[in-house]
Short mmCIF file of C-alpha atoms in Angstrom, two decimals:
data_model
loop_
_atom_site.label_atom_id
_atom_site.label_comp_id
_atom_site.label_asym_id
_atom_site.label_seq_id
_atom_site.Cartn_x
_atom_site.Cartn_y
_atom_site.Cartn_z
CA UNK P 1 74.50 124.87 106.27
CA UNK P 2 75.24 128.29 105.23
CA UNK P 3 75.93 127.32 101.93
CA UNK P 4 72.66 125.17 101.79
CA UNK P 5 70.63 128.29 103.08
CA UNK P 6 72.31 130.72 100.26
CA UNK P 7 73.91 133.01 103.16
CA UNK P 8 77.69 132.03 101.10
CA UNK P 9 77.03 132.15 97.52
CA UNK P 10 80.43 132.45 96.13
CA UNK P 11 80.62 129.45 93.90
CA UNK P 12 84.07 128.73 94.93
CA UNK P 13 82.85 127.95 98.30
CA UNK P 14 80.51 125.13 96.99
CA UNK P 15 82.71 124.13 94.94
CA UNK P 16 85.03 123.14 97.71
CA UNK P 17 83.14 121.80 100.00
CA UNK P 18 81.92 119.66 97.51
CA UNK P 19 85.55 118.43 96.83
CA UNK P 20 85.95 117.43 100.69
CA UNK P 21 83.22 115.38 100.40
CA UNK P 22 84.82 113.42 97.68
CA UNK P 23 88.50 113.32 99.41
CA UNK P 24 86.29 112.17 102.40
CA UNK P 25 85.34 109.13 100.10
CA UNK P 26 88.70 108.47 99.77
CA UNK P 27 89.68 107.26 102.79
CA UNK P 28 93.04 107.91 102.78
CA UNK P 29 93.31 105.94 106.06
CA UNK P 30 93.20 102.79 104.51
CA UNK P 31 96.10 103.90 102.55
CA UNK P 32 98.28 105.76 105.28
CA UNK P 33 99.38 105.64 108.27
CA UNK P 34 98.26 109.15 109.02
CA UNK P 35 95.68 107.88 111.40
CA UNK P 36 94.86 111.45 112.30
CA UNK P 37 91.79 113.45 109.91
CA UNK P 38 94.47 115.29 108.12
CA UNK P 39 93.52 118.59 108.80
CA UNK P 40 94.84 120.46 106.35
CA UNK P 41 96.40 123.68 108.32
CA UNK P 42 99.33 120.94 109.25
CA UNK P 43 102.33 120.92 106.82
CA UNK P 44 103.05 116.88 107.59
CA UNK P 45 99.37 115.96 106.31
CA UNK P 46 99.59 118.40 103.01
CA UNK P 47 102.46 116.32 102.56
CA UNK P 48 100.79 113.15 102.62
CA UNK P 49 97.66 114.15 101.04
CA UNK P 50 100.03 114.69 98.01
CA UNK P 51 101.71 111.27 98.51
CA UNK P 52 98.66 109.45 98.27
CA UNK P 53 97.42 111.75 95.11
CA UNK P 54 100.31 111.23 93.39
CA UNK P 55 99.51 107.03 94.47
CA UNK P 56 95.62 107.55 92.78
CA UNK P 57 96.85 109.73 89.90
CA UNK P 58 99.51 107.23 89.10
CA UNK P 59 97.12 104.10 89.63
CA UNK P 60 94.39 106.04 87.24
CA UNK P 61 96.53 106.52 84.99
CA UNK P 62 97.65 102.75 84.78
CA UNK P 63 94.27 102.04 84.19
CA UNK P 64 93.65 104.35 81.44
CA UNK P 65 96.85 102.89 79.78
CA UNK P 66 95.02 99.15 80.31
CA UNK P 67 96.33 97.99 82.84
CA UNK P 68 95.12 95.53 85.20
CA UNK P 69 95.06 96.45 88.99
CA UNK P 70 94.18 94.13 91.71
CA UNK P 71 94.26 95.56 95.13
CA UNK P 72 93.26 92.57 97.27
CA UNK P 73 96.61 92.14 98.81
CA UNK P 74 96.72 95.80 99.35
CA UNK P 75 96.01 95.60 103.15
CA UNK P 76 98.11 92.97 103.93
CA UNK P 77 101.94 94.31 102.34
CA UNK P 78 100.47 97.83 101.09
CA UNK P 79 101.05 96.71 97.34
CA UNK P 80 99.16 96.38 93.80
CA UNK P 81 99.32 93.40 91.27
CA UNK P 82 99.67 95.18 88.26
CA UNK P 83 99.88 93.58 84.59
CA UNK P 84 100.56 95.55 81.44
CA UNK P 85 101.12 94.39 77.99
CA UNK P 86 101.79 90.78 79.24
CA UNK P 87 104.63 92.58 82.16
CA UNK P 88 103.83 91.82 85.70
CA UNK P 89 104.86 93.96 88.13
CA UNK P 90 103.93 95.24 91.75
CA UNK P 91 103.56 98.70 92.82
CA UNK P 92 103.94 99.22 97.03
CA UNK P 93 102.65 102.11 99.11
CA UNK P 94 105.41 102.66 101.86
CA UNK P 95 106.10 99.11 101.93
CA UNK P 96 105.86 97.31 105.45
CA UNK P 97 109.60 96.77 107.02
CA UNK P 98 110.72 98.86 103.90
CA UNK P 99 114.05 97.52 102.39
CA UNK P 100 117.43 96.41 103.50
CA UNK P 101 120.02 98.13 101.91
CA UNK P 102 123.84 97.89 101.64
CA UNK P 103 124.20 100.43 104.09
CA UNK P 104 121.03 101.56 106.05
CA UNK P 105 118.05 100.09 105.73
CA UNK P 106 115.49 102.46 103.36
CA UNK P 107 111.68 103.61 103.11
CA UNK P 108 110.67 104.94 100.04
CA UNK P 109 107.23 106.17 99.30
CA UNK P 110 106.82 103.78 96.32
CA UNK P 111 108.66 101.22 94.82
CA UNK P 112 107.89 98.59 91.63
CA UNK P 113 109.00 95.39 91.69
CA UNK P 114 108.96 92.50 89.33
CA UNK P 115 109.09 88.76 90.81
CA UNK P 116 110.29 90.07 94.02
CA UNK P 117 113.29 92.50 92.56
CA UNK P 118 113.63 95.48 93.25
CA UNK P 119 113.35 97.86 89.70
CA UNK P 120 112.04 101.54 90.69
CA UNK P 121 112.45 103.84 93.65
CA UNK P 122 109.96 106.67 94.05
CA UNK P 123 109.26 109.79 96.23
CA UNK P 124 106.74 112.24 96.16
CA UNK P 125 108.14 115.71 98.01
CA UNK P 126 105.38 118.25 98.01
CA UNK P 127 108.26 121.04 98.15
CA UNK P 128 107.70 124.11 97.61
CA UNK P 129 111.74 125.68 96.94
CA UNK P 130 114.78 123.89 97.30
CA UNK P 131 114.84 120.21 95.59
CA UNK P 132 118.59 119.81 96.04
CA UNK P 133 118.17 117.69 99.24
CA UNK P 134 115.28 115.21 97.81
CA UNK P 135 117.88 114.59 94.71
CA UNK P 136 120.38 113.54 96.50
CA UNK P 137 118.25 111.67 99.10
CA UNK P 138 117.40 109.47 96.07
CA UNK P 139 120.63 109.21 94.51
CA UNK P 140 121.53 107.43 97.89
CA UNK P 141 118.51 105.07 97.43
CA UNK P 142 119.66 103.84 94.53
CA UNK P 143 123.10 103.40 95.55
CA UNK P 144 122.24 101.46 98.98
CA UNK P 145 119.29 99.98 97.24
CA UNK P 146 121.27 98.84 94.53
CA UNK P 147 118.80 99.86 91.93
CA UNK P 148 118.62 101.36 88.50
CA UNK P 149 115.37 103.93 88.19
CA UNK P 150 114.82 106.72 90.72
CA UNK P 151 111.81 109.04 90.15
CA UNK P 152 110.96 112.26 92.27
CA UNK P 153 107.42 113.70 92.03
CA UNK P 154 107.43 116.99 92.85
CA UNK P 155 104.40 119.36 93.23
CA UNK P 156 105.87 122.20 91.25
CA UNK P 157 109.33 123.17 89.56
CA UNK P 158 110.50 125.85 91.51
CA UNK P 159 114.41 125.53 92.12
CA UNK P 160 114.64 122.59 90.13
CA UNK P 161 117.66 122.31 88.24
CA UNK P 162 116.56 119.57 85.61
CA UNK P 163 113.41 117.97 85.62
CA UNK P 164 112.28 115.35 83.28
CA UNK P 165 114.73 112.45 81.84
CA UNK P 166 118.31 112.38 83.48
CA UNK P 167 120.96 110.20 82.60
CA UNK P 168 124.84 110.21 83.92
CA UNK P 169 127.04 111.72 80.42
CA UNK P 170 129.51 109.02 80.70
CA UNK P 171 127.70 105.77 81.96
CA UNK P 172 128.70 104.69 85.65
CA UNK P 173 131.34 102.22 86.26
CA UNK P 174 128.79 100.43 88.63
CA UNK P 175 125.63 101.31 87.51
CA UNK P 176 125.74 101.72 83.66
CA UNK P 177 121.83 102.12 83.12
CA UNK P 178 121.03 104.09 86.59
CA UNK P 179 118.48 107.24 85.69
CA UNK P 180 117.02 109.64 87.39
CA UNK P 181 113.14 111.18 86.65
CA UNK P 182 111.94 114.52 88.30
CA UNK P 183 108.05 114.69 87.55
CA UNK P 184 106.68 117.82 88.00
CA UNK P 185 102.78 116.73 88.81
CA UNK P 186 101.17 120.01 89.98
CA UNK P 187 98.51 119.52 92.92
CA UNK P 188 95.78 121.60 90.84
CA UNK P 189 92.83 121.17 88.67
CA UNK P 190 93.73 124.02 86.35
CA UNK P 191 93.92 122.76 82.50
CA UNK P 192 97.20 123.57 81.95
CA UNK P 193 98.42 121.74 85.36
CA UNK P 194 96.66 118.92 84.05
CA UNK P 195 98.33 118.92 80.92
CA UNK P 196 101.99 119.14 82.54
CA UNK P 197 101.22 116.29 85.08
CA UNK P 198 99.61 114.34 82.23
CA UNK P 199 102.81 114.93 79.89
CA UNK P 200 105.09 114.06 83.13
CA UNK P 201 103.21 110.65 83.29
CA UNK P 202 103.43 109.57 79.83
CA UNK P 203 107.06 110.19 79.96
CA UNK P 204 107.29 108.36 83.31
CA UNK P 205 105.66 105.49 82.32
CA UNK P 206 107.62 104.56 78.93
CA UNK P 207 110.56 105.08 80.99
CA UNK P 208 108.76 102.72 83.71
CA UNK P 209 108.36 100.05 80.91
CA UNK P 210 111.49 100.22 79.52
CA UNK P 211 113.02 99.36 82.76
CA UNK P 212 111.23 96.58 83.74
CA UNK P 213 110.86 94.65 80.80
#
């Protein structure tokens, strides 16, 4: 109301209360299991407001690329039919039960699969310092999951000791195509932001492609 009546006139102001009204349109409830209104001065619900950005950001970009999306099973096992280029695949939200692994069983964020297999394991980890732990966290899915691309979004690159593409030196005596992706997708609207996290995606998805072919 005080914006409305001119008492705040910093544009800033407007600005975000205009962007609340579109995360409101969101509904991120029918995406999370957050049932709370995520208010924001909670660390837990910053965390998943950036796990289910990094989902629409991701599922945008798809689009953009030509892919074809259908959500309708979406609120039955949390996942998307996706095809690209004549590949089929399906992309999962926190998939319901999760997955049984070797060892324990596992709950990503998201995961791709392709006729029921298992191909990518991702995380988003709106960390602000130390990645260390989330690296190794997914170096452990992919070892218990038994699977071959791991991909960490992160919402900035701070103590980050490689980001982008990595692959073992010497190929693993188990795993002789495993690789790991740190994507550094910064939660901001500023143009160069949006021209790392765009650059981060492109490289993400050829890598995507490649290993689910």
């Amino acid at each position: 109301m005080r914006i409305k009546e001119g008492v705040i006139r910093k544009r800033a102001y407007k600005q975000l209360f205009e962007w609340t009204i579109k995360y409101r349109e969101l509904n991120l409830r029918t995406v999370s299991a957050n049932k709370t209104n995520f208010p924001i001065d909670r660390l837990q619900n910053l965390d998943t407001m950036f796990e289910v950005w990094i989902l629409f950001e991701f599922l945008d970009f798809l689009r953009n690329k030509g892919a074809v999306i259908d959500s309708s099973s979406f609120r039955k096992d949390k996942g998307f039919s996706i095809v690209f280029d004549g590949i089929e695949f399906r992309l999962f939200y926190e998939k319901e039960g999760g997955y049984l692994g070797w060892a324990s069983n596992a709950f990503p964020d998201f995961t791709i699969e392709v006729n029921g297999h298992l191909k990518v394991v991702m995380d988003a980890k709106n960390w602000l310092q130390q990645k260390d732990e989330a690296v190794y966290k997914m170096l452990g899915y992919l070892d218990n999951l038994d699977c071959e691309l791991g991909v960490l979004f992160f919402s900035n690159g701070k103590k980050l000791a490689r980001s982008g593409i990595i692959k073992p030196t010497t190929p693993l005596k188990n795993h002789l195509n495993q690789c790991l992706i740190n994507v550094v997708t910064p939660f901001s609207n500023l143009p160069d932001n949006i021209e790392v996290k765009q650059r981060s995606l492109e490289s993400l998805f050829d890598q995507i492609i490649e290993y689910i072919k």
